[in-house]
Tab-separated table of C-alpha atoms in Angstrom:
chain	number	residue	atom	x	y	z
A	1	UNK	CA	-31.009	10.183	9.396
A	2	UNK	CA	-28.079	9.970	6.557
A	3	UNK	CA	-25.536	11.246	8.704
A	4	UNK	CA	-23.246	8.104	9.422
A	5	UNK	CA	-23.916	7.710	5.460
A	6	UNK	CA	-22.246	10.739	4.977
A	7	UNK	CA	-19.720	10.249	7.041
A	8	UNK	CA	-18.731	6.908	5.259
A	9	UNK	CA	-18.838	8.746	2.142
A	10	UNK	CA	-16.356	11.544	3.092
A	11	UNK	CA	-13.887	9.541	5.251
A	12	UNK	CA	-13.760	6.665	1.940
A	13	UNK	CA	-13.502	9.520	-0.895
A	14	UNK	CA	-11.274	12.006	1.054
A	15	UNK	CA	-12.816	15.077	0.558
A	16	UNK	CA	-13.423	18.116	2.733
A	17	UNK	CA	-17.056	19.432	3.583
A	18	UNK	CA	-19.376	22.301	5.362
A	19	UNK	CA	-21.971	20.221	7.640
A	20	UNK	CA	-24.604	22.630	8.861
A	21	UNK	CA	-25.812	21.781	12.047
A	22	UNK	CA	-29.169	22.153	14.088
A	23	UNK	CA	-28.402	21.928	17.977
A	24	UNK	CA	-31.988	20.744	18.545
A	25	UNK	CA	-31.523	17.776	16.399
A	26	UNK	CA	-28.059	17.290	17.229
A	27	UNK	CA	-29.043	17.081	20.987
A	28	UNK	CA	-30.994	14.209	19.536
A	29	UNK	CA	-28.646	12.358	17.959
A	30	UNK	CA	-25.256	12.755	20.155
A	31	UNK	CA	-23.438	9.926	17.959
A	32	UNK	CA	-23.667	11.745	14.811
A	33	UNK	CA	-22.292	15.150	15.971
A	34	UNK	CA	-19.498	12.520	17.255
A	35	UNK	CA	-18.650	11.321	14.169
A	36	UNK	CA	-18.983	14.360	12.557
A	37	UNK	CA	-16.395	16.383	15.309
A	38	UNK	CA	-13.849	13.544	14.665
A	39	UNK	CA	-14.008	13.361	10.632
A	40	UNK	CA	-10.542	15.256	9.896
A	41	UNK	CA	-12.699	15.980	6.374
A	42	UNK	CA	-15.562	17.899	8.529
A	43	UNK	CA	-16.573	21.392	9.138
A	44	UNK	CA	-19.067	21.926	11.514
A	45	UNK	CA	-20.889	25.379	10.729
A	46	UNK	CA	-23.923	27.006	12.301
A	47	UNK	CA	-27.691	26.605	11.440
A	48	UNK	CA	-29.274	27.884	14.087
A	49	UNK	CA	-30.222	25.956	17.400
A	50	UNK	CA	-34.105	25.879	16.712
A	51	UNK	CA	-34.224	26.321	12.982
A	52	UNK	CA	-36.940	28.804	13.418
A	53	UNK	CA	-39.248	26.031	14.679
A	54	UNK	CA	-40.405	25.977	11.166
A	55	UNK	CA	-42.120	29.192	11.610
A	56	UNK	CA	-39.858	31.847	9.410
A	57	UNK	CA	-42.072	34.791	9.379
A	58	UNK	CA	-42.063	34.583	12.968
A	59	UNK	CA	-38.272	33.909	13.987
A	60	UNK	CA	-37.427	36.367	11.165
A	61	UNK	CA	-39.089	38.776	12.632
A	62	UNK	CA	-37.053	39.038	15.653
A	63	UNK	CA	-33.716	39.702	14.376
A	64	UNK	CA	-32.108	40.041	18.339
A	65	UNK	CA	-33.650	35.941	18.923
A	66	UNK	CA	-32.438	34.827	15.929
A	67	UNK	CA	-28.866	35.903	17.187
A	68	UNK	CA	-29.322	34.624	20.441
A	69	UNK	CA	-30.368	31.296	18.947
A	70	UNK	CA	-27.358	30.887	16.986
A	71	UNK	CA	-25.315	31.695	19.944
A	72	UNK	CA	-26.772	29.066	21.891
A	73	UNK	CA	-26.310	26.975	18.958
A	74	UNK	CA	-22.686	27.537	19.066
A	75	UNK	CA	-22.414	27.400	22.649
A	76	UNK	CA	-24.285	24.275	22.614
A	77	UNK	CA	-22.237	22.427	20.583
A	78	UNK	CA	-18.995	24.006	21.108
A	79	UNK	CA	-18.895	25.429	17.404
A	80	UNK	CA	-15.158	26.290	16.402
A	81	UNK	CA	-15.683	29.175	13.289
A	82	UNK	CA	-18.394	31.794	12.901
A	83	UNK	CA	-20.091	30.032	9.395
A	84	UNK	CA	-23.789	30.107	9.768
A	85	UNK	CA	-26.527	29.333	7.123
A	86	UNK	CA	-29.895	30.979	8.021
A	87	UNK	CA	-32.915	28.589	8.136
A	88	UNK	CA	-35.355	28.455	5.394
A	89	UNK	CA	-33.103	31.077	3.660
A	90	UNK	CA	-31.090	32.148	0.733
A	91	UNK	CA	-28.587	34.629	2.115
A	92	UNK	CA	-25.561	35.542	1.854
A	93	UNK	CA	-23.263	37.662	4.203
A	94	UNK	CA	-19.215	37.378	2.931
A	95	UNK	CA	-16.695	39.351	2.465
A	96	UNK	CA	-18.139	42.807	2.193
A	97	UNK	CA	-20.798	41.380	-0.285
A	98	UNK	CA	-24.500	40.255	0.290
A	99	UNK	CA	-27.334	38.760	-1.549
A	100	UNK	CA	-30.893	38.256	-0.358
A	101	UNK	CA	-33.882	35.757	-1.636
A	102	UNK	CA	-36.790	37.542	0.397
A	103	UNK	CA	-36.950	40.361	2.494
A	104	UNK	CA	-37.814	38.495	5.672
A	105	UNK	CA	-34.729	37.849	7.361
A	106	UNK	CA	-32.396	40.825	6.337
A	107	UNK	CA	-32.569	42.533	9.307
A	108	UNK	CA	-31.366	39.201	10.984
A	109	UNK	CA	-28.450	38.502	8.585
A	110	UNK	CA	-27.250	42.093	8.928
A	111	UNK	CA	-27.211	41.645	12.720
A	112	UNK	CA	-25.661	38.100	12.863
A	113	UNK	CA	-22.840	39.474	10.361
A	114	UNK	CA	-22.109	42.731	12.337
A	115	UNK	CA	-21.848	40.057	15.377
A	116	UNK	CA	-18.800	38.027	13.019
A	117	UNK	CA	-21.119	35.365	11.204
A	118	UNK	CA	-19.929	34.664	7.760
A	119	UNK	CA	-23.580	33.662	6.099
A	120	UNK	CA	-23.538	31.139	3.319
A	121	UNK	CA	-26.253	30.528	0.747
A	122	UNK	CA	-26.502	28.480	-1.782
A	123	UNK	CA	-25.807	28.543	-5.761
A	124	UNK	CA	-27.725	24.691	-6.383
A	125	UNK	CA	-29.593	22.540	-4.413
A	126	UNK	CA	-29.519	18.791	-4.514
A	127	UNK	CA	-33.644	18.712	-3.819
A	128	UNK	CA	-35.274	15.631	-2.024
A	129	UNK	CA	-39.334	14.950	-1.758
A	130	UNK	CA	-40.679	15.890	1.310
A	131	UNK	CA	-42.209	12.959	2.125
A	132	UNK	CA	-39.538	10.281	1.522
A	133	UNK	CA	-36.478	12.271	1.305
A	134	UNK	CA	-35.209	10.758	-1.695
A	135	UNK	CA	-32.979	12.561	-3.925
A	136	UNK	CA	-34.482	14.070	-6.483
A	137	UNK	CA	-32.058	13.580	-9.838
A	138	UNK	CA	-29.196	11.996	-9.717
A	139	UNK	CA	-25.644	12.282	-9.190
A	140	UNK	CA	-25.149	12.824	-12.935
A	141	UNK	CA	-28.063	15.057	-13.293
A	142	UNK	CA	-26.445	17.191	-10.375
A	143	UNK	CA	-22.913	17.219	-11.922
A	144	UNK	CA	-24.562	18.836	-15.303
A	145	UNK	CA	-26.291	21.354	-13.506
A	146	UNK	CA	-23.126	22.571	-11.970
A	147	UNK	CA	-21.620	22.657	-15.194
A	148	UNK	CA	-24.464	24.513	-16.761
A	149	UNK	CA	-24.188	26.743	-13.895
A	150	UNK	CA	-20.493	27.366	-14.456
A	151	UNK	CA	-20.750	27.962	-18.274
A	152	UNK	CA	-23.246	30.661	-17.385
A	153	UNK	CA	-21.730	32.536	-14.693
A	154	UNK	CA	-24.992	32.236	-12.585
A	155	UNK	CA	-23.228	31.873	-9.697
A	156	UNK	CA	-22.247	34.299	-6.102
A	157	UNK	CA	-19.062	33.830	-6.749
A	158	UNK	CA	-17.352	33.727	-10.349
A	159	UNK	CA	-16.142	29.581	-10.657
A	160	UNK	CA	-16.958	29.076	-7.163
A	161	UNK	CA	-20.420	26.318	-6.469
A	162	UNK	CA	-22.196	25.822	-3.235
A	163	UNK	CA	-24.024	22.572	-3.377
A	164	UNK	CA	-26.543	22.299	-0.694
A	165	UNK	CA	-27.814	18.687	0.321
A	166	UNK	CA	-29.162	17.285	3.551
A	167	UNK	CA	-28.252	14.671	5.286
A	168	UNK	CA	-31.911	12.743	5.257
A	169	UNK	CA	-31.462	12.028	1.371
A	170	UNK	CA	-28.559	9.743	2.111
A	171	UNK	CA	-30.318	6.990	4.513
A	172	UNK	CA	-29.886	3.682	2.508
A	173	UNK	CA	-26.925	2.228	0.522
A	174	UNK	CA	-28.549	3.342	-2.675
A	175	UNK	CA	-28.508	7.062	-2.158
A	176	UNK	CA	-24.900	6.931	-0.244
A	177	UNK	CA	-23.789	5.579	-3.487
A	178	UNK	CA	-25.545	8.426	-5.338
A	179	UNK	CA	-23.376	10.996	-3.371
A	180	UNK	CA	-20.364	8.592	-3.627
A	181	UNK	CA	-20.913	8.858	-7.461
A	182	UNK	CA	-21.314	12.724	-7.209
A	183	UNK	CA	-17.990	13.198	-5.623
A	184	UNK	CA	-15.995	10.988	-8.050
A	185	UNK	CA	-17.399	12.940	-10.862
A	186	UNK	CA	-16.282	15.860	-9.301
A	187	UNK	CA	-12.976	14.768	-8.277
A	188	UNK	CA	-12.499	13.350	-11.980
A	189	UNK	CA	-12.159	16.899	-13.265
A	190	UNK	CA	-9.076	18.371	-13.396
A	191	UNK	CA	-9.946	21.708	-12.735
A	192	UNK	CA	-12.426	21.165	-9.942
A	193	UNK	CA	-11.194	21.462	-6.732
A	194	UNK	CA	-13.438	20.638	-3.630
A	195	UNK	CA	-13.524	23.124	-0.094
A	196	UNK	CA	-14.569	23.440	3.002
A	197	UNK	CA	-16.433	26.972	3.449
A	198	UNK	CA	-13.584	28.283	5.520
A	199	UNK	CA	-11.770	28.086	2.074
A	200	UNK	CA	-14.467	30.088	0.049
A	201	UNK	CA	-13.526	31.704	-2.100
């Protein structure tokens, strides 16, 4: 849920973005991967086919299945580029550099990254509430943390920001605005500059 909203928002504001995707909801919603594959502004990067099931321990401990379910995710959707994000997971695998959250799932990002992934963390999070999936902040509370982020050099890479959202916090006309609002304040800076992940750094 959000996804056309997103859409709308990146075809109207002309900007290029990373879309994660989940095969097993994708499979669900056929439409949306649609839109998505034809959105000249879209990147369509790898999450994993079954995000874990929402059991991390588990999947994590497996390192061999989690590989084989991001192949199938790829295969499944007919995935272009090697850029994965690990479920329920902090971790980053670019470049020659890494950076963990917890130990479970290391073993898995050092396989999937000897196998070609480029893993992607995050630096902020846009949060939502787990219930109703509404954005928590807003647009301009967002854009301050990334500048407070930038002024202190808390980030993976020196004046580079991932910004994680998901899609479900962008179902109604109130919270497409809210990303809408997001990506004008970020295009109103001169020295911002906005990237797919292929581009990073």
């Amino acid at each position: 849920n959000g996804s056309q909203h997103v859409n709308d928002a990146v075809i109207k504001e002309a900007v290029p973005i990373t879309v994660m995707l989940v095969g097993a909801h994708a499979e669900v919603r056929p439409t949306d991967v649609r839109l998505y594959r034809e959105n000249p502004y879209i990147e369509m990067g790898n999450h994993s086919y079954s995000h874990a099931n929402d059991h991390y321990q588990l999947y994590y401990s497996d390192p061999e299945g989690v590989l084989a379910d991001f192949i199938k995710n790829r295969d499944s959707l007919r995935l272009e580029n090697n850029i994965g994000r690990l479920p329920g997971r902090n971790m980053w695998r670019i470049n020659g550099r890494s950076r963990n959250d917890i130990s479970s799932g290391i073993e898995a990002a050092d396989l999937l990254h000897r196998n070609g992934y480029s893993l992607f963390g995050w630096d902020l999070e846009w949060r939502h509430d787990s219930h109703t999936a509404e954005p928590i902040g807003t647009a301009e509370d967002i854009f301050n943390q990334m500048q407070q982020l930038l002024s202190k050099d808390r980030l993976f890479t020196p004046n580079h920001i991932v910004l994680l959202c998901h899609d479900e916090m962008f179902r109604n006309t109130y919270d497409e605005s809210e990303l809408k609002k997001l990506i004008e304040l970020l295009k109103g800076q001169p020295n911002y500059k906005l990237v797919q992940l292929k581009d990073y750094p």
